[in-house]
Short mmCIF file of C-alpha atoms in Angstrom, two decimals:
data_model
loop_
_atom_site.label_atom_id
_atom_site.label_comp_id
_atom_site.label_asym_id
_atom_site.label_seq_id
_atom_site.Cartn_x
_atom_site.Cartn_y
_atom_site.Cartn_z
CA MET A 948 173.62 9.87 80.59
CA SER A 949 171.14 11.14 78.00
CA LYS A 950 170.86 14.73 77.29
CA ARG A 951 167.72 16.44 78.48
CA VAL A 952 165.74 18.73 76.42
CA LEU A 953 162.85 21.34 77.01
CA ILE A 954 160.72 21.43 74.33
CA VAL A 955 158.55 24.62 73.99
CA ASP A 956 155.91 25.04 71.47
CA ASP A 957 152.23 26.04 71.68
CA ALA A 958 151.06 23.21 69.27
CA LEU A 959 150.92 19.95 70.58
CA PHE A 960 151.40 18.51 67.29
CA MET A 961 154.67 20.43 67.06
CA ARG A 962 155.88 19.11 70.39
CA ALA A 963 155.03 15.49 69.42
CA MET A 964 156.83 15.72 66.38
CA LEU A 965 160.16 17.08 68.39
CA ARG A 966 159.62 14.48 70.69
CA ASP A 967 159.46 11.70 67.94
CA ILE A 968 162.93 13.06 66.54
CA PHE A 969 164.68 13.41 70.17
CA GLU A 970 163.54 10.26 71.83
CA PRO A 971 164.56 7.70 69.43
CA ALA A 972 168.04 9.41 69.05
CA GLY A 973 168.64 8.80 73.03
CA TRP A 974 167.36 12.49 74.39
CA GLN A 975 165.20 12.67 77.38
CA ILE A 976 162.30 15.10 77.06
CA ILE A 977 162.77 16.62 80.71
CA ALA A 978 159.72 18.73 80.13
CA GLU A 979 157.26 20.39 77.60
CA ALA A 980 155.84 23.95 77.74
CA ASN A 981 153.32 25.81 75.72
CA ASN A 982 154.04 29.06 76.23
CA GLY A 983 157.00 31.23 77.22
CA GLU A 984 155.73 31.66 81.06
CA GLN A 985 155.75 28.09 81.39
CA ALA A 986 159.07 27.74 79.76
CA ILE A 987 160.79 30.04 82.29
CA ALA A 988 159.26 28.03 85.30
CA ALA A 989 160.47 24.48 83.38
CA TYR A 990 163.75 25.94 82.83
CA LYS A 991 164.26 27.12 86.54
CA THR A 992 162.93 23.58 87.91
CA HIS A 993 164.72 21.30 85.32
CA GLN A 994 167.96 23.21 84.13
CA PRO A 995 167.89 21.29 80.72
CA ASP A 996 170.89 20.92 78.47
CA LEU A 997 168.86 22.34 75.41
CA VAL A 998 165.61 24.27 74.98
CA THR A 999 164.05 24.31 71.76
CA MET A 1000 161.87 27.40 71.71
CA ASP A 1001 158.92 28.33 69.38
CA ILE A 1002 158.76 31.84 68.58
CA VAL A 1003 155.11 32.75 68.07
CA MET A 1004 153.19 31.61 71.07
CA PRO A 1005 150.27 33.21 73.13
CA GLU A 1006 150.87 34.53 76.60
CA LEU A 1007 154.58 35.07 76.32
CA GLY A 1008 156.39 34.70 72.98
CA GLY A 1009 159.47 32.64 72.34
CA ILE A 1010 162.10 35.95 72.39
CA ASP A 1011 160.91 37.37 75.43
CA ALA A 1012 160.98 34.06 77.17
CA LEU A 1013 164.52 33.59 75.78
CA LYS A 1014 165.43 36.85 77.04
CA LYS A 1015 164.23 36.08 80.62
CA ILE A 1016 165.80 32.69 80.72
CA LEU A 1017 169.14 34.03 79.85
CA ALA A 1018 169.06 37.29 82.36
CA ASP A 1019 168.87 34.26 85.11
CA SER A 1020 170.88 31.78 83.33
CA PRO A 1021 173.35 33.40 80.70
CA ALA A 1022 174.83 29.63 80.06
CA ALA A 1023 171.39 28.58 78.83
CA ARG A 1024 171.57 26.81 75.59
CA ILE A 1025 168.40 27.78 73.46
CA VAL A 1026 167.56 27.03 69.92
CA VAL A 1027 164.71 28.92 68.34
CA CYS A 1028 162.22 27.16 65.95
CA SER A 1029 160.50 29.23 63.43
CA ALA A 1030 159.20 29.29 59.99
CA LEU A 1031 161.46 29.88 56.85
CA GLU A 1032 160.04 33.21 56.09
CA GLN A 1033 160.37 34.42 59.42
CA LYS A 1034 163.91 35.55 58.80
CA GLY A 1035 163.26 38.96 61.07
CA LEU A 1036 162.44 37.11 64.18
CA ILE A 1037 165.24 34.44 63.61
CA LEU A 1038 167.85 37.15 63.57
CA GLU A 1039 166.27 39.08 66.59
CA ALA A 1040 166.38 35.67 68.45
CA ILE A 1041 169.98 35.05 67.64
CA ASN A 1042 170.85 38.72 68.52
CA ALA A 1043 169.09 38.09 71.88
CA GLY A 1044 171.40 35.09 72.72
CA ALA A 1045 169.78 31.94 70.72
CA ARG A 1046 172.69 29.65 70.02
CA ASP A 1047 171.16 28.48 66.95
CA PHE A 1048 167.96 28.00 65.08
CA ILE A 1049 165.88 25.33 63.20
CA VAL A 1050 163.28 25.96 60.71
CA LYS A 1051 159.89 24.37 60.33
CA PRO A 1052 158.72 21.88 58.91
CA PHE A 1053 161.29 19.99 61.11
CA LYS A 1054 163.61 17.49 59.45
CA SER A 1055 164.88 14.88 61.95
CA ALA A 1056 168.57 15.13 60.73
CA GLN A 1057 168.62 18.90 60.72
CA VAL A 1058 167.38 19.02 64.39
CA LEU A 1059 169.79 16.74 65.75
CA GLU A 1060 172.63 17.95 64.09
CA VAL A 1061 171.88 21.22 65.59
CA ALA A 1062 171.08 19.92 68.74
CA GLU A 1063 174.01 18.01 69.42
CA ARG A 1064 176.36 20.66 67.94
CA VAL A 1065 174.91 23.39 70.54
CA VAL A 1066 175.22 21.08 73.44
CA ALA A 1067 178.68 20.07 72.63
CA GLU A 1068 179.71 23.65 72.44
CA MET B 1442 154.67 7.76 66.49
CA ASP B 1443 153.60 6.70 63.01
CA MET B 1444 151.95 9.07 60.50
CA ASP B 1445 148.28 7.92 60.96
CA ASN B 1446 148.82 9.31 64.82
CA PHE B 1447 150.18 12.43 63.43
CA ARG B 1448 147.66 13.05 61.08
CA GLU B 1449 144.84 12.56 63.75
CA MET B 1450 146.80 15.01 65.94
CA PHE B 1451 146.95 17.50 63.39
CA LEU B 1452 143.03 17.33 62.19
CA THR B 1453 142.36 17.65 65.89
CA GLU B 1454 144.61 20.67 66.71
CA ALA B 1455 143.81 22.30 63.41
CA ALA B 1456 140.14 22.09 63.86
CA GLU B 1457 140.49 23.63 67.30
CA HIS B 1458 142.32 26.57 65.93
CA LEU B 1459 139.83 26.86 62.93
CA GLN B 1460 137.10 27.07 65.54
CA LEU B 1461 138.86 29.74 67.70
CA MET B 1462 139.30 31.72 64.51
CA VAL B 1463 135.68 31.69 63.92
CA ASP B 1464 134.87 32.81 67.31
CA LEU B 1465 137.65 35.51 67.22
CA LEU B 1466 136.28 36.83 63.93
CA VAL B 1467 132.87 37.10 65.14
CA GLN B 1468 134.28 39.20 67.99
CA LEU B 1469 136.43 41.26 65.98
CA ASP B 1470 133.06 42.02 63.74
CA SER B 1471 131.94 44.30 66.82
CA ASP B 1472 135.42 45.44 68.07
CA PRO B 1473 137.73 45.64 64.85
CA GLN B 1474 140.62 47.30 66.74
CA ASP B 1475 141.07 44.34 69.41
CA GLN B 1476 144.65 43.89 69.09
CA ASP B 1477 144.76 40.63 71.32
CA GLY B 1478 142.21 39.29 68.91
CA ILE B 1479 144.23 39.83 65.91
CA ASP B 1480 147.03 38.51 67.21
CA ALA B 1481 145.42 35.32 68.31
CA LEU B 1482 144.10 35.04 64.73
CA PHE B 1483 147.49 35.44 63.50
CA ARG B 1484 149.00 32.77 65.69
CA GLY B 1485 146.09 30.38 64.61
CA ALA B 1486 147.01 30.82 61.02
CA HIS B 1487 150.64 30.43 61.91
CA SER B 1488 150.06 27.40 63.70
CA ILE B 1489 148.31 25.71 60.95
CA LYS B 1490 150.61 26.55 58.53
CA GLY B 1491 153.56 25.02 60.38
CA MET B 1492 151.67 21.74 61.17
CA ALA B 1493 150.41 21.47 57.54
CA ALA B 1494 153.62 22.06 56.19
CA SER B 1495 155.20 19.31 58.63
CA MET B 1496 152.66 16.98 57.48
CA GLU B 1497 153.32 17.80 53.82
CA TYR B 1498 149.63 19.03 53.01
CA PRO B 1499 150.81 21.91 50.62
CA GLU B 1500 147.44 23.44 49.70
CA THR B 1501 146.52 23.59 53.31
CA ALA B 1502 150.03 25.07 54.30
CA ARG B 1503 149.82 27.46 51.50
CA LEU B 1504 146.14 28.99 52.22
CA ALA B 1505 147.26 29.23 56.03
CA HIS B 1506 150.54 30.90 54.92
CA HIS B 1507 148.51 33.11 52.76
CA LEU B 1508 145.98 34.15 55.69
CA GLU B 1509 148.96 34.64 57.99
CA ASP B 1510 150.52 37.10 55.64
CA HIS B 1511 147.39 38.96 55.44
CA LEU B 1512 146.91 38.80 59.16
CA ALA B 1513 150.46 40.35 59.53
CA ASP B 1514 149.33 43.17 57.62
CA CYS B 1515 146.33 43.65 59.75
CA ARG B 1516 148.44 43.42 62.97
CA GLN B 1517 150.76 46.44 61.68
CA LEU B 1518 147.49 48.22 60.81
CA GLY B 1519 145.89 47.43 64.35
CA GLN B 1520 142.47 46.80 62.91
CA ILE B 1521 140.54 44.52 60.72
CA SER B 1522 137.68 45.53 58.38
CA GLY B 1523 134.34 44.21 57.75
CA VAL B 1524 135.53 43.09 54.37
CA GLU B 1525 138.16 41.45 55.68
CA ILE B 1526 136.38 39.46 58.12
CA ASP B 1527 134.06 38.14 55.50
CA TRP B 1528 136.95 36.81 53.49
CA LEU B 1529 138.90 35.48 56.28
CA LEU B 1530 135.47 33.47 57.26
CA GLU B 1531 135.32 32.15 53.82
CA ALA B 1532 139.21 31.16 54.08
CA VAL B 1533 138.34 29.47 57.24
CA ASP B 1534 135.59 27.53 55.77
CA LEU B 1535 137.89 26.52 52.89
CA LEU B 1536 140.55 25.36 55.35
CA GLU B 1537 137.69 23.30 56.98
CA LEU B 1538 137.04 21.76 53.44
CA LEU B 1539 140.58 20.76 53.09
CA LEU B 1540 140.67 19.26 56.66
CA GLY B 1541 137.78 17.37 55.53
CA ASP B 1542 139.70 16.12 52.19
CA ILE B 1543 142.59 15.10 54.41
CA ARG B 1544 140.44 13.25 57.02
CA ASN B 1545 138.71 11.29 54.13
CA GLY B 1546 141.71 10.45 52.53
CA ARG B 1547 141.12 12.69 49.27
CA PRO B 1548 143.77 14.76 47.46
CA GLU B 1549 143.62 18.60 48.91
CA ARG B 1550 141.52 20.50 46.83
CA ASN B 1551 143.56 23.23 45.03
CA VAL B 1552 143.44 26.79 46.42
CA ASP B 1553 144.74 28.66 43.50
CA SER B 1554 141.67 30.30 42.65
CA PHE B 1555 140.71 31.58 46.19
CA ILE B 1556 144.34 32.99 46.55
CA ALA B 1557 144.43 34.42 43.22
CA GLY B 1558 141.11 36.14 44.06
CA ILE B 1559 142.85 38.11 46.63
CA SER B 1560 146.38 38.64 45.91
CA LYS B 1561 148.49 37.73 42.73
CA GLN B 1562 151.60 37.70 44.96
CA PRO B 1563 153.73 34.68 44.64
CA GLU B 1564 153.86 32.30 47.80
CA ALA B 1565 157.24 31.77 49.48
CA ALA B 1566 158.39 28.19 49.30
CA VAL B 1567 158.00 26.37 52.55
CA ASP B 1568 160.32 23.82 51.53
CA CYS B 1569 163.37 23.34 53.79
CA VAL B 1570 166.85 22.33 52.73
CA ALA B 1571 170.06 20.99 54.42
CA GLU B 1572 172.64 23.13 55.43
CA THR B 1573 176.24 22.93 55.09
CA LYS B 1574 179.35 25.42 55.28
CA THR B 1575 182.73 25.53 54.06
CA VAL B 1576 185.36 27.79 55.77
CA GLU B 1577 188.36 28.96 54.39
CA LEU B 1578 191.23 30.58 56.62
CA THR B 1579 193.97 32.78 55.15
CA ALA B 1580 196.52 34.95 56.81
CA CYS B 1581 196.37 38.58 55.49
CA GLY B 1582 197.39 42.02 56.91
CA ARG B 1583 196.53 42.53 60.62
CA GLY B 1584 194.86 39.67 62.23
CA GLN B 1585 193.13 36.93 60.29
CA LEU B 1586 191.09 37.14 57.52
CA ILE B 1587 188.46 34.48 57.31
CA GLN B 1588 186.05 34.04 54.60
CA LEU B 1589 182.87 32.01 55.21
CA GLN B 1590 180.98 30.71 52.07
CA LEU B 1591 177.65 29.01 52.44
CA GLN B 1592 176.48 26.49 50.12
CA GLU B 1593 173.77 27.83 47.54
CA SER B 1594 171.27 25.28 49.11
CA VAL B 1595 171.25 27.39 52.40
CA ALA B 1596 167.66 28.68 52.84
CA ILE B 1597 168.10 31.75 54.97
CA PRO B 1598 171.59 32.83 54.92
CA GLY B 1599 171.49 35.92 56.86
CA PRO B 1600 170.71 34.25 60.25
CA ARG B 1601 173.18 31.66 59.43
CA PHE B 1602 175.85 34.22 58.84
CA LEU B 1603 174.81 35.94 62.30
CA VAL B 1604 174.99 32.60 64.07
CA LEU B 1605 178.58 32.17 62.72
CA LEU B 1606 179.70 35.65 63.40
CA LYS B 1607 178.63 35.26 67.14
CA LYS B 1608 180.61 31.97 67.29
CA LEU B 1609 183.87 33.62 65.74
CA ALA B 1610 183.40 36.42 68.46
CA ASP B 1611 183.78 33.61 71.15
CA LEU B 1612 187.35 32.69 69.39
CA GLY B 1613 188.44 36.25 69.35
CA THR B 1614 187.87 40.11 69.01
CA ILE B 1615 186.12 40.66 65.86
CA LEU B 1616 188.09 43.54 64.26
CA GLU B 1617 185.48 44.13 61.22
CA SER B 1618 183.25 42.24 59.06
CA THR B 1619 181.47 42.63 56.05
CA PRO B 1620 178.52 42.66 56.31
CA SER B 1621 178.40 43.79 59.68
CA THR B 1622 175.89 42.49 62.52
CA GLU B 1623 174.08 45.67 61.98
CA ASP B 1624 173.78 44.95 58.31
CA LEU B 1625 172.87 41.48 58.76
CA LEU B 1626 170.11 42.55 61.46
CA GLN B 1627 168.76 44.94 58.76
CA GLY B 1628 168.26 42.01 56.62
CA ASP B 1629 171.31 41.77 54.51
CA ALA B 1630 171.64 38.30 52.81
CA PRO B 1631 174.98 37.96 51.43
CA ASN B 1632 176.21 34.83 50.02
CA GLN B 1633 179.78 35.40 51.82
CA LEU B 1634 180.99 36.79 55.15
CA LEU B 1635 184.29 38.35 55.45
CA VAL B 1636 185.72 38.69 58.99
CA ARG B 1637 188.83 40.07 60.43
CA LEU B 1638 189.79 38.56 63.80
#
């Protein structure tokens, strides 16, 4: 059965890029969300194998969304997506329970390597 | 999806962000302490930077990055001045010209002079490199001493070490580590991590 991923990013472009990386590799995009509130609702509904969570988003940011998802579902596998220079935010996210991180701009091999590894843990 | 489709999507979404940024700047001109407005401006620049870097449009990414840095300072200050608003409007105009270059298949215009006019600080690289790691295990004294060494090409060692430290904590009790979790959270970026499990 294909692995199911929830993609969270406020930019349609970034979601499309991730979809373009995951789908050819056999992953199912179970849902997409464009802010933290949507991500929390989508996680509850779909219980995906993996969440890719952007950090900087309107309404509710990625780190707050991650904390809320993990409060309800401590086993949630969430990797955060951020820019290289936002080291502080990445550290904060990992400390809050993110399993790993991927940096923008996305490289297909890097995204899939992190995703497969985190799901296999 | 082919790159033409991604380019169209990039151009559409970036143009929407720029329009929103202009609207926000006009609003901030009359309410310069509107934190939500400054936050939204920051997110706009951040989004354009990320998208442009992904599409490998270096000048657009560099200028958006410069705006993002500038707006991060404004966020900390909690306000934005009239002079800054004027400069940001100029920057948005330049970003629109860059989008025009891309839309018309021209090379992006160089943004050096615009950036140099405001700040001579060097720009951070937006390049991304593959990460690999090697792990050596040795028995030494109480518990196991584990040395983790990252390849020099790893872009941001601090967060990578924090991930590895948390994974090691799943394997056993961490008696001590150098640097510690706290040190890593403070921003330490060592080239190796020593852990006693």
